[in-house]
Amino acid sequence: GELLNMENENLKTLWLVGDDFVQPSPNPVYMRLYGHPLCPYVERSRMTFHLKEIPFQFCCVDFPSRPQWFKELGSEGRVPVLELPNNKGRVIESAVVAQFVDDYYCKCYYQAFPKDPIVKAKVKIAIEKVNSFVPFFYKCLKEDGEKAEVGEAAKPILEWFEASLKSNKKTEYFLDQEAPTFADIFLFPHFTRLTYLEGTKCEPYLKELKLESYPHLMKWHKKMLDHPKVQKSLCCKEAFQGFVKDMKETGVLTLKLGTYCDKE
């Protein structure tokens, strides 16, 4: 019973908010992921852990009250930050963190980067397309630029996603894989938050993207939303829309805790 309690304590979600924002002791058993529940880059890493069924400790960071010790973790205050057990090392940058988890647990039955070198190369190409698409999410979020121009500029990338998924013969994941790869994992968080802009002040920008014109892409999104392991790290729609509302009222784009996120 005591060992079980210790294990549960090492997996308990930590909330670093306000006066309680002190540096926690190193986790002696599990990797610790510092991040925010609404951050799409953090969600990539959380999804990778959940899809691989690897236990980890999530440490939720309140952005407005980040202390100096957090900034000195090597990320200049950005998230995610992955800390190895007993503080044996840290990894930063979202793509690197997610891929590190995949490599570290390479003997796991599931690999987010397929072992087949040809498929892996195709996944890397898809990731480049995702990287080209992400800025359009932020243009919609910040209402940056003319709506029609944003929609027209995003069209070629959305068409690439649609054509890629339309060519599948067996599954609804990118590259016709049996399970999500990093192509799916890297696109899903930003794409989901993009759909969450419906009903917010950003909705006119969302409408310019005409997502309903891409049925295979929307079917892919529904498939990902319904995935039980993906749901474990899914961003809460109401919380994200609360963040957007506050951002529009204050003009400040920052991720708080407590305001938008209930403690798990």
mmCIF file of C-alpha atoms in Angstrom:
data_model
loop_
_atom_site.group_PDB
_atom_site.id
_atom_site.type_symbol
_atom_site.label_atom_id
_atom_site.label_comp_id
_atom_site.label_asym_id
_atom_site.label_seq_id
_atom_site.Cartn_x
_atom_site.Cartn_y
_atom_site.Cartn_z
ATOM 1 C CA GLY A 1 0.000 0.000 0.000
ATOM 2 C CA GLU A 2 2.813 2.416 0.845
ATOM 3 C CA LEU A 3 4.613 1.690 -2.449
ATOM 4 C CA LEU A 4 1.376 2.267 -4.363
ATOM 5 C CA ASN A 5 0.839 5.590 -2.600
ATOM 6 C CA MET A 6 4.383 6.656 -3.471
ATOM 7 C CA GLU A 7 3.831 5.712 -7.118
ATOM 8 C CA ASN A 8 0.576 7.660 -7.234
ATOM 9 C CA GLU A 9 2.316 10.657 -5.675
ATOM 10 C CA ASN A 10 5.031 10.536 -8.350
ATOM 11 C CA LEU A 11 2.349 10.609 -11.069
ATOM 12 C CA LYS A 12 0.177 13.274 -9.461
ATOM 13 C CA THR A 13 -0.331 16.375 -11.612
ATOM 14 C CA LEU A 14 1.476 19.381 -10.132
ATOM 15 C CA TRP A 15 -0.018 22.873 -10.354
ATOM 16 C CA LEU A 16 2.505 25.673 -10.080
ATOM 17 C CA VAL A 17 0.435 28.796 -9.455
ATOM 18 C CA GLY A 18 1.118 32.066 -7.647
ATOM 19 C CA ASP A 19 2.673 31.779 -4.178
ATOM 20 C CA ASP A 20 2.871 27.982 -4.541
ATOM 21 C CA PHE A 21 5.106 28.311 -7.593
ATOM 22 C CA VAL A 22 8.222 26.831 -5.989
ATOM 23 C CA GLN A 23 10.530 24.381 -7.708
ATOM 24 C CA PRO A 24 9.314 20.848 -6.989
ATOM 25 C CA SER A 25 11.722 18.107 -5.936
ATOM 26 C CA PRO A 26 12.935 15.906 -8.808
ATOM 27 C CA ASN A 27 10.677 12.992 -9.683
ATOM 28 C CA PRO A 28 12.596 9.854 -8.671
ATOM 29 C CA VAL A 29 10.782 7.487 -11.057
ATOM 30 C CA TYR A 30 9.007 9.152 -13.969
ATOM 31 C CA MET A 31 9.702 11.804 -16.579
ATOM 32 C CA ARG A 32 8.137 15.162 -15.725
ATOM 33 C CA LEU A 33 6.619 17.349 -18.427
ATOM 34 C CA TYR A 34 6.323 21.063 -17.646
ATOM 35 C CA GLY A 35 3.633 22.760 -19.695
ATOM 36 C CA HIS A 36 0.155 24.232 -19.897
ATOM 37 C CA PRO A 37 -3.080 22.323 -20.657
ATOM 38 C CA LEU A 38 -4.057 24.802 -23.393
ATOM 39 C CA CYS A 39 -0.686 24.924 -25.175
ATOM 40 C CA PRO A 40 -0.785 23.054 -28.520
ATOM 41 C CA TYR A 41 2.964 22.429 -28.458
ATOM 42 C CA VAL A 42 2.711 20.777 -25.045
ATOM 43 C CA GLU A 43 -0.212 18.672 -26.252
ATOM 44 C CA ARG A 44 2.046 17.085 -28.881
ATOM 45 C CA SER A 45 4.266 15.653 -26.151
ATOM 46 C CA ARG A 46 1.344 14.602 -23.960
ATOM 47 C CA MET A 47 -0.235 12.794 -26.903
ATOM 48 C CA THR A 48 3.012 10.951 -27.592
ATOM 49 C CA PHE A 49 3.199 9.725 -23.987
ATOM 50 C CA HIS A 50 -0.454 8.621 -24.007
ATOM 51 C CA LEU A 51 -0.278 6.904 -27.397
ATOM 52 C CA LYS A 52 2.775 4.966 -26.212
ATOM 53 C CA GLU A 53 1.051 4.234 -22.878
ATOM 54 C CA ILE A 54 4.044 5.587 -20.958
ATOM 55 C CA PRO A 55 3.246 7.069 -17.523
ATOM 56 C CA PHE A 56 4.639 10.555 -16.837
ATOM 57 C CA GLN A 57 4.097 13.420 -14.432
ATOM 58 C CA PHE A 58 2.481 16.556 -15.826
ATOM 59 C CA CYS A 59 3.477 19.834 -14.199
ATOM 60 C CA CYS A 60 1.081 22.659 -15.121
ATOM 61 C CA VAL A 61 2.772 26.054 -15.287
ATOM 62 C CA ASP A 62 1.025 29.390 -14.678
ATOM 63 C CA PHE A 63 2.614 31.650 -17.295
ATOM 64 C CA PRO A 64 2.087 35.071 -15.651
ATOM 65 C CA SER A 65 3.939 33.982 -12.494
ATOM 66 C CA ARG A 66 6.886 32.081 -13.960
ATOM 67 C CA PRO A 67 9.800 32.504 -11.535
ATOM 68 C CA GLN A 68 13.474 32.746 -12.355
ATOM 69 C CA TRP A 69 14.175 29.082 -11.548
ATOM 70 C CA PHE A 70 11.757 28.005 -14.269
ATOM 71 C CA LYS A 71 13.354 30.304 -16.833
ATOM 72 C CA GLU A 72 16.709 28.755 -15.945
ATOM 73 C CA LEU A 73 15.577 25.251 -16.906
ATOM 74 C CA GLY A 74 17.019 25.996 -20.331
ATOM 75 C CA SER A 75 13.895 27.049 -22.207
ATOM 76 C CA GLU A 76 13.889 30.782 -21.341
ATOM 77 C CA GLY A 77 10.497 30.236 -19.724
ATOM 78 C CA ARG A 78 8.883 28.503 -22.692
ATOM 79 C CA VAL A 79 7.120 25.145 -22.648
ATOM 80 C CA PRO A 80 7.275 22.234 -22.980
ATOM 81 C CA VAL A 81 10.232 21.243 -20.860
ATOM 82 C CA LEU A 82 10.848 17.548 -20.274
ATOM 83 C CA GLU A 83 12.780 16.592 -17.160
ATOM 84 C CA LEU A 84 14.229 13.107 -16.773
ATOM 85 C CA PRO A 85 13.860 11.172 -13.491
ATOM 86 C CA ASN A 86 16.104 12.415 -10.677
ATOM 87 C CA ASN A 87 16.793 15.483 -12.802
ATOM 88 C CA LYS A 88 19.299 13.529 -14.932
ATOM 89 C CA GLY A 89 18.726 15.851 -17.871
ATOM 90 C CA ARG A 90 16.208 18.062 -19.655
ATOM 91 C CA VAL A 91 14.892 18.322 -23.205
ATOM 92 C CA ILE A 92 13.277 21.432 -24.719
ATOM 93 C CA GLU A 93 11.477 22.433 -27.958
ATOM 94 C CA SER A 94 8.163 20.710 -28.670
ATOM 95 C CA ALA A 95 9.176 18.667 -31.727
ATOM 96 C CA VAL A 96 12.393 17.545 -30.035
ATOM 97 C CA VAL A 97 10.595 16.608 -26.795
ATOM 98 C CA ALA A 98 7.985 14.484 -28.581
ATOM 99 C CA GLN A 99 10.586 12.748 -30.730
ATOM 100 C CA PHE A 100 12.829 12.189 -27.712
ATOM 101 C CA VAL A 101 9.992 10.368 -25.939
ATOM 102 C CA ASP A 102 9.435 8.229 -29.027
ATOM 103 C CA ASP A 103 13.157 7.397 -29.270
ATOM 104 C CA TYR A 104 13.675 6.864 -25.533
ATOM 105 C CA TYR A 105 10.902 4.280 -25.443
ATOM 106 C CA CYS A 106 11.862 2.775 -28.796
ATOM 107 C CA LYS A 107 11.039 -0.769 -27.650
ATOM 108 C CA CYS A 108 7.399 0.192 -27.173
ATOM 109 C CA TYR A 109 5.026 -1.610 -29.552
ATOM 110 C CA TYR A 110 3.919 1.770 -30.913
ATOM 111 C CA GLN A 111 6.266 4.220 -32.622
ATOM 112 C CA ALA A 112 5.098 7.696 -33.626
ATOM 113 C CA PHE A 113 7.919 7.727 -36.169
ATOM 114 C CA PRO A 114 7.387 4.510 -38.203
ATOM 115 C CA LYS A 115 10.425 2.246 -38.434
ATOM 116 C CA ASP A 116 10.069 1.884 -42.206
ATOM 117 C CA PRO A 117 12.534 4.515 -43.534
ATOM 118 C CA ILE A 118 10.361 5.373 -46.541
ATOM 119 C CA VAL A 119 7.259 5.947 -44.417
ATOM 120 C CA LYS A 120 9.359 7.864 -41.890
ATOM 121 C CA ALA A 121 10.607 10.139 -44.672
ATOM 122 C CA LYS A 122 7.027 10.758 -45.801
ATOM 123 C CA VAL A 123 6.049 11.613 -42.221
ATOM 124 C CA LYS A 124 8.850 14.186 -42.125
ATOM 125 C CA ILE A 125 7.515 15.752 -45.333
ATOM 126 C CA ALA A 126 4.039 15.900 -43.783
ATOM 127 C CA ILE A 127 5.501 17.568 -40.679
ATOM 128 C CA GLU A 128 7.003 20.274 -42.897
ATOM 129 C CA LYS A 129 3.520 20.894 -44.292
ATOM 130 C CA VAL A 130 2.162 21.092 -40.749
ATOM 131 C CA ASN A 131 4.856 23.620 -39.846
ATOM 132 C CA SER A 132 3.734 25.711 -42.825
ATOM 133 C CA PHE A 133 0.114 25.534 -41.697
ATOM 134 C CA VAL A 134 0.561 26.448 -38.013
ATOM 135 C CA PRO A 135 1.126 30.195 -38.678
ATOM 136 C CA PHE A 136 -2.370 30.395 -40.182
ATOM 137 C CA PHE A 137 -3.846 29.315 -36.855
ATOM 138 C CA TYR A 138 -2.124 32.232 -35.165
ATOM 139 C CA LYS A 139 -3.217 34.638 -37.911
ATOM 140 C CA CYS A 140 -6.815 33.592 -37.228
ATOM 141 C CA LEU A 141 -6.330 33.773 -33.467
ATOM 142 C CA LYS A 142 -4.775 37.244 -33.587
ATOM 143 C CA GLU A 143 -6.998 38.423 -36.479
ATOM 144 C CA ASP A 144 -3.795 39.261 -38.301
ATOM 145 C CA GLY A 145 -4.165 40.468 -41.886
ATOM 146 C CA GLU A 146 -7.097 40.560 -44.308
ATOM 147 C CA LYS A 147 -9.458 37.605 -43.776
ATOM 148 C CA ALA A 148 -9.740 36.749 -47.459
ATOM 149 C CA GLU A 149 -5.971 36.868 -47.938
ATOM 150 C CA VAL A 150 -5.408 34.552 -44.964
ATOM 151 C CA GLY A 151 -7.944 32.088 -46.349
ATOM 152 C CA GLU A 152 -6.454 32.165 -49.830
ATOM 153 C CA ALA A 153 -2.893 31.732 -48.554
ATOM 154 C CA ALA A 154 -3.855 28.704 -46.417
ATOM 155 C CA LYS A 155 -5.703 26.993 -49.274
ATOM 156 C CA PRO A 156 -2.728 25.162 -50.907
ATOM 157 C CA ILE A 157 -1.699 23.542 -47.621
ATOM 158 C CA LEU A 158 -5.270 22.524 -46.763
ATOM 159 C CA GLU A 159 -5.582 21.054 -50.258
ATOM 160 C CA TRP A 160 -2.367 19.093 -49.691
ATOM 161 C CA PHE A 161 -3.757 17.632 -46.454
ATOM 162 C CA GLU A 162 -7.017 16.748 -48.199
ATOM 163 C CA ALA A 163 -5.302 15.088 -51.176
ATOM 164 C CA SER A 164 -2.998 13.111 -48.904
ATOM 165 C CA LEU A 165 -5.874 11.734 -46.841
ATOM 166 C CA LYS A 166 -8.076 11.136 -49.893
ATOM 167 C CA SER A 167 -5.430 8.804 -51.348
ATOM 168 C CA ASN A 168 -5.687 6.445 -48.360
ATOM 169 C CA LYS A 169 -6.930 2.908 -49.023
ATOM 170 C CA LYS A 170 -7.243 1.460 -45.505
ATOM 171 C CA THR A 171 -7.323 4.033 -42.701
ATOM 172 C CA GLU A 172 -8.169 7.658 -41.970
ATOM 173 C CA TYR A 173 -4.748 8.619 -40.578
ATOM 174 C CA PHE A 174 -2.083 10.357 -42.609
ATOM 175 C CA LEU A 175 -0.061 8.111 -44.933
ATOM 176 C CA ASP A 176 -2.671 5.363 -44.489
ATOM 177 C CA GLN A 177 -1.061 4.202 -41.241
ATOM 178 C CA GLU A 178 -2.826 1.941 -38.741
ATOM 179 C CA ALA A 179 -2.200 4.402 -35.890
ATOM 180 C CA PRO A 180 -1.396 8.125 -35.629
ATOM 181 C CA THR A 181 2.157 9.138 -36.527
ATOM 182 C CA PHE A 182 3.886 12.435 -35.848
ATOM 183 C CA ALA A 183 2.132 13.765 -38.970
ATOM 184 C CA ASP A 184 -1.176 13.399 -37.108
ATOM 185 C CA ILE A 185 0.201 14.301 -33.679
ATOM 186 C CA PHE A 186 1.820 17.550 -34.838
ATOM 187 C CA LEU A 187 -1.219 18.807 -36.784
ATOM 188 C CA PHE A 188 -4.005 17.814 -34.426
ATOM 189 C CA PRO A 189 -3.499 20.311 -31.515
ATOM 190 C CA HIS A 190 -3.432 23.410 -33.709
ATOM 191 C CA PHE A 191 -6.172 22.171 -36.022
ATOM 192 C CA THR A 192 -8.415 21.403 -33.045
ATOM 193 C CA ARG A 193 -7.914 24.865 -31.577
ATOM 194 C CA LEU A 194 -8.642 26.308 -34.996
ATOM 195 C CA THR A 195 -12.072 24.635 -34.960
ATOM 196 C CA TYR A 196 -12.582 25.953 -31.420
ATOM 197 C CA LEU A 197 -12.548 29.507 -32.822
ATOM 198 C CA GLU A 198 -16.155 28.947 -33.906
ATOM 199 C CA GLY A 199 -18.345 31.117 -31.709
ATOM 200 C CA THR A 200 -15.505 33.519 -30.826
ATOM 201 C CA LYS A 201 -14.553 36.906 -32.239
ATOM 202 C CA CYS A 202 -12.097 35.076 -34.492
ATOM 203 C CA GLU A 203 -14.835 33.115 -36.268
ATOM 204 C CA PRO A 204 -14.855 35.332 -39.407
ATOM 205 C CA TYR A 205 -11.236 34.287 -40.019
ATOM 206 C CA LEU A 206 -12.085 30.636 -39.446
ATOM 207 C CA LYS A 207 -14.900 30.846 -42.012
ATOM 208 C CA GLU A 208 -12.475 32.117 -44.648
ATOM 209 C CA LEU A 209 -10.605 28.807 -44.439
ATOM 210 C CA LYS A 210 -13.758 26.961 -45.579
ATOM 211 C CA LEU A 211 -12.850 23.791 -43.692
ATOM 212 C CA GLU A 212 -16.107 22.168 -44.775
ATOM 213 C CA SER A 213 -14.583 22.021 -48.271
ATOM 214 C CA TYR A 214 -12.130 19.370 -47.072
ATOM 215 C CA PRO A 215 -14.261 16.326 -46.115
ATOM 216 C CA HIS A 216 -11.370 13.877 -45.727
ATOM 217 C CA LEU A 217 -9.510 16.307 -43.482
ATOM 218 C CA MET A 218 -12.585 16.796 -41.312
ATOM 219 C CA LYS A 219 -13.132 13.026 -41.186
ATOM 220 C CA TRP A 220 -9.524 12.655 -40.046
ATOM 221 C CA HIS A 221 -10.111 15.213 -37.318
ATOM 222 C CA LYS A 222 -13.205 13.368 -36.103
ATOM 223 C CA LYS A 223 -11.210 10.111 -36.054
ATOM 224 C CA MET A 224 -8.525 11.737 -33.927
ATOM 225 C CA LEU A 225 -11.078 13.328 -31.590
ATOM 226 C CA ASP A 226 -12.641 9.921 -30.979
ATOM 227 C CA HIS A 227 -9.320 8.195 -30.222
ATOM 228 C CA PRO A 228 -9.386 7.226 -26.496
ATOM 229 C CA LYS A 229 -5.679 7.913 -25.992
ATOM 230 C CA VAL A 230 -5.832 11.249 -27.789
ATOM 231 C CA GLN A 231 -8.734 12.271 -25.553
ATOM 232 C CA LYS A 232 -6.492 11.975 -22.478
ATOM 233 C CA SER A 233 -4.626 15.135 -23.476
ATOM 234 C CA LEU A 234 -7.396 16.858 -25.436
ATOM 235 C CA CYS A 235 -7.642 20.610 -24.914
ATOM 236 C CA CYS A 236 -10.957 21.638 -23.314
ATOM 237 C CA LYS A 237 -13.031 23.657 -25.810
ATOM 238 C CA GLU A 238 -14.713 25.825 -23.178
ATOM 239 C CA ALA A 239 -11.390 26.575 -21.493
ATOM 240 C CA PHE A 240 -9.735 27.541 -24.772
ATOM 241 C CA GLN A 241 -12.637 29.773 -25.761
ATOM 242 C CA GLY A 242 -12.395 31.414 -22.334
ATOM 243 C CA PHE A 243 -8.745 32.105 -23.036
ATOM 244 C CA VAL A 244 -9.603 33.613 -26.438
ATOM 245 C CA LYS A 245 -12.299 35.843 -24.904
ATOM 246 C CA ASP A 246 -9.896 37.101 -22.233
ATOM 247 C CA MET A 247 -7.168 37.664 -24.823
ATOM 248 C CA LYS A 248 -9.504 39.773 -26.953
ATOM 249 C CA GLU A 249 -10.607 41.853 -23.963
ATOM 250 C CA THR A 250 -7.135 42.463 -22.519
ATOM 251 C CA GLY A 251 -5.008 42.356 -25.648
ATOM 252 C CA VAL A 252 -2.595 40.042 -23.850
ATOM 253 C CA LEU A 253 -1.845 36.557 -25.148
ATOM 254 C CA THR A 254 -0.808 34.638 -22.039
ATOM 255 C CA LEU A 255 -1.776 31.288 -20.553
ATOM 256 C CA LYS A 256 -3.067 31.364 -16.990
ATOM 257 C CA LEU A 257 -4.033 28.533 -14.683
ATOM 258 C CA GLY A 258 -7.188 28.474 -12.600
ATOM 259 C CA THR A 259 -8.915 30.983 -14.890
ATOM 260 C CA TYR A 260 -9.411 28.518 -17.714
ATOM 261 C CA CYS A 261 -8.369 25.153 -16.310
ATOM 262 C CA ASP A 262 -9.772 23.156 -13.427
ATOM 263 C CA LYS A 263 -7.271 21.136 -11.473
ATOM 264 C CA GLU A 264 -7.305 17.499 -12.501
#
